[in-house]
XYZ file of C-alpha atoms in Angstrom:
198
model
C 94.776 93.675 91.793
C 93.806 92.079 95.347
C 96.254 90.603 98.399
C 96.181 86.969 98.614
C 96.815 85.261 101.928
C 95.714 82.624 103.847
C 91.236 82.399 103.388
C 90.849 83.296 106.933
C 93.696 85.936 107.955
C 93.066 89.659 107.545
C 95.982 92.083 107.617
C 96.369 95.683 108.761
C 100.412 96.057 108.550
C 103.744 94.197 107.540
C 103.894 92.661 110.964
C 100.534 92.178 112.311
C 97.646 90.050 110.753
C 94.765 88.320 112.949
C 92.238 85.442 112.016
C 88.939 85.366 111.503
C 87.776 84.564 114.460
C 90.474 86.741 115.946
C 91.845 84.058 118.785
C 95.055 84.004 116.291
C 97.799 87.063 115.887
C 100.198 87.042 113.456
C 102.978 89.230 114.997
C 106.296 91.164 114.025
C 109.220 90.028 112.048
C 109.842 87.816 112.054
C 106.667 86.411 112.536
C 105.307 85.395 116.052
C 102.329 83.419 115.841
C 99.952 84.567 119.224
C 97.479 82.607 120.173
C 94.332 84.197 122.587
C 94.247 81.130 125.611
C 98.505 80.525 125.602
C 98.556 84.577 126.086
C 96.461 84.750 129.111
C 98.254 81.713 130.290
C 101.766 83.960 130.169
C 99.837 86.633 131.401
C 98.996 84.812 134.802
C 102.583 83.649 135.067
C 104.108 86.979 134.634
C 101.541 88.143 137.388
C 102.417 85.273 139.548
C 106.226 86.438 138.853
C 105.466 90.169 139.685
C 103.942 89.032 143.137
C 106.952 86.954 143.614
C 109.855 89.564 142.965
C 107.615 92.037 145.072
C 109.090 91.093 148.242
C 107.626 91.160 152.037
C 106.640 94.102 153.979
C 108.624 94.720 157.012
C 107.107 96.245 159.867
C 109.429 98.628 162.726
C 107.358 100.318 165.258
C 104.334 100.167 163.714
C 105.218 101.433 160.237
C 105.407 99.218 157.312
C 108.422 99.602 155.467
C 108.720 98.600 151.563
C 111.541 96.272 151.056
C 113.992 97.183 148.111
C 113.099 94.544 145.613
C 109.885 97.134 145.632
C 111.557 99.875 144.174
C 113.782 97.590 141.987
C 114.602 98.587 138.618
C 113.626 95.022 137.588
C 110.577 95.406 139.410
C 109.209 97.701 138.040
C 109.976 97.091 134.416
C 108.274 93.184 135.368
C 105.298 95.519 136.287
C 105.186 97.327 133.265
C 105.294 94.746 131.258
C 102.244 92.856 133.087
C 100.285 96.187 132.618
C 100.978 96.541 128.794
C 100.303 92.477 128.290
C 96.768 93.506 130.369
C 95.941 95.937 127.906
C 96.942 94.305 124.577
C 94.666 91.480 126.480
C 91.595 93.692 127.213
C 91.721 95.285 123.313
C 91.816 91.565 121.975
C 89.194 90.440 123.847
C 87.218 92.939 122.197
C 88.365 91.753 118.852
C 86.942 87.893 119.979
C 83.936 88.953 121.551
C 82.490 90.988 118.426
C 80.970 89.228 115.756
C 83.340 88.997 112.380
C 81.895 91.954 110.786
C 83.323 91.722 106.424
C 86.122 94.218 105.690
C 84.890 96.115 102.528
C 88.708 95.222 100.996
C 88.811 91.267 101.198
C 91.631 89.989 103.513
C 92.664 93.823 105.316
C 91.306 94.336 108.086
C 89.604 98.267 109.014
C 88.720 97.861 112.788
C 90.541 100.194 114.402
C 90.822 98.096 117.433
C 93.390 96.158 115.237
C 95.264 99.639 115.016
C 95.271 99.881 118.843
C 96.467 96.389 119.150
C 99.151 96.501 116.454
C 100.646 99.441 118.684
C 100.060 97.772 122.258
C 102.259 95.069 121.098
C 104.636 97.112 119.271
C 104.585 99.027 122.963
C 104.813 95.242 124.381
C 107.845 94.586 122.419
C 109.729 97.398 122.866
C 109.358 96.626 126.994
C 110.281 92.839 126.598
C 113.369 94.035 124.579
C 114.235 96.201 127.726
C 113.033 93.926 130.604
C 115.018 90.864 128.565
C 118.315 93.173 128.775
C 118.331 93.255 132.039
C 118.601 89.406 132.678
C 115.945 89.102 135.140
C 115.446 85.640 136.549
C 113.195 83.638 135.738
C 111.845 85.698 132.962
C 110.788 84.833 130.237
C 109.822 86.184 126.944
C 106.199 86.773 125.376
C 107.223 88.046 122.387
C 109.497 85.300 120.962
C 111.453 86.183 117.967
C 112.221 82.853 115.907
C 115.357 81.878 114.305
C 115.907 79.390 111.895
C 119.003 76.633 111.966
C 120.124 78.189 108.810
C 119.742 81.922 109.784
C 117.856 82.642 106.805
C 115.327 85.362 107.160
C 111.575 84.252 107.595
C 110.081 84.509 104.010
C 106.219 83.979 104.862
C 104.229 86.132 103.288
C 104.327 88.870 106.647
C 108.160 88.682 106.705
C 108.450 88.704 103.200
C 105.649 90.301 101.416
C 105.299 91.044 97.491
C 105.867 95.376 96.576
C 102.155 95.057 95.507
C 101.164 94.114 98.870
C 102.774 96.953 100.598
C 101.445 99.532 97.749
C 97.913 97.829 98.766
C 98.387 97.473 102.318
C 99.317 101.476 102.277
C 96.789 102.596 100.322
C 94.267 100.532 103.032
C 95.857 101.998 105.820
C 96.066 105.869 104.134
C 91.222 105.127 103.515
C 90.694 103.152 106.179
C 92.775 104.314 108.660
C 92.618 108.141 108.061
C 90.711 109.048 110.971
C 92.897 107.398 113.688
C 94.642 110.208 116.038
C 97.824 110.977 114.041
C 100.355 110.313 116.922
C 99.228 106.710 116.911
C 98.558 106.165 112.866
C 102.124 107.085 112.406
C 103.619 104.707 115.306
C 101.391 102.093 113.559
C 101.816 102.753 109.425
C 105.520 105.034 109.736
C 107.473 101.732 108.112
C 104.471 100.283 105.921
C 104.454 104.002 104.413
C 108.429 104.222 104.322
C 108.179 100.323 102.741
C 106.018 101.473 100.040
C 107.549 104.833 98.972
C 110.876 103.641 99.062
């Protein structure tokens, strides 16, 4: 069986797929379409917010003292989110710069950078969830979960894949990515394995 999906999309697992030109990623469940240029713009705004929340240095008798906001939990969380987004963009840029290498399996990505980028986006999503719970003024989430008006779940091929697609993706992951570090493989493919074996 061959996975049938949009012609210009390669899929990694149940929550990550990438366009052939690598400029668009569909991530998460429910899915969120990420465009590289828009993500770079968001990163610039986030770094500006980090600078604005940094606070001012106060100089007393020649000693520089940091204001309280420098060490605040909120400021540190924003810095973590910004650093993780920078890491995701770094990996994503590598994928864009390389020329598309045909996969031995149709519409399945076998590139190790996709595995690392999926893991980076997973970490970013976790950090964003923690940050969103802090109610930081002017902070807007990068990976916004989309909700439909009728509260129905998204039925696209990534959010609601057929059972055969899940089994195939798990087989491809076990073959193509088995040499990834075990902890990384487990983080990226554990849910896919669970879906394929239950």
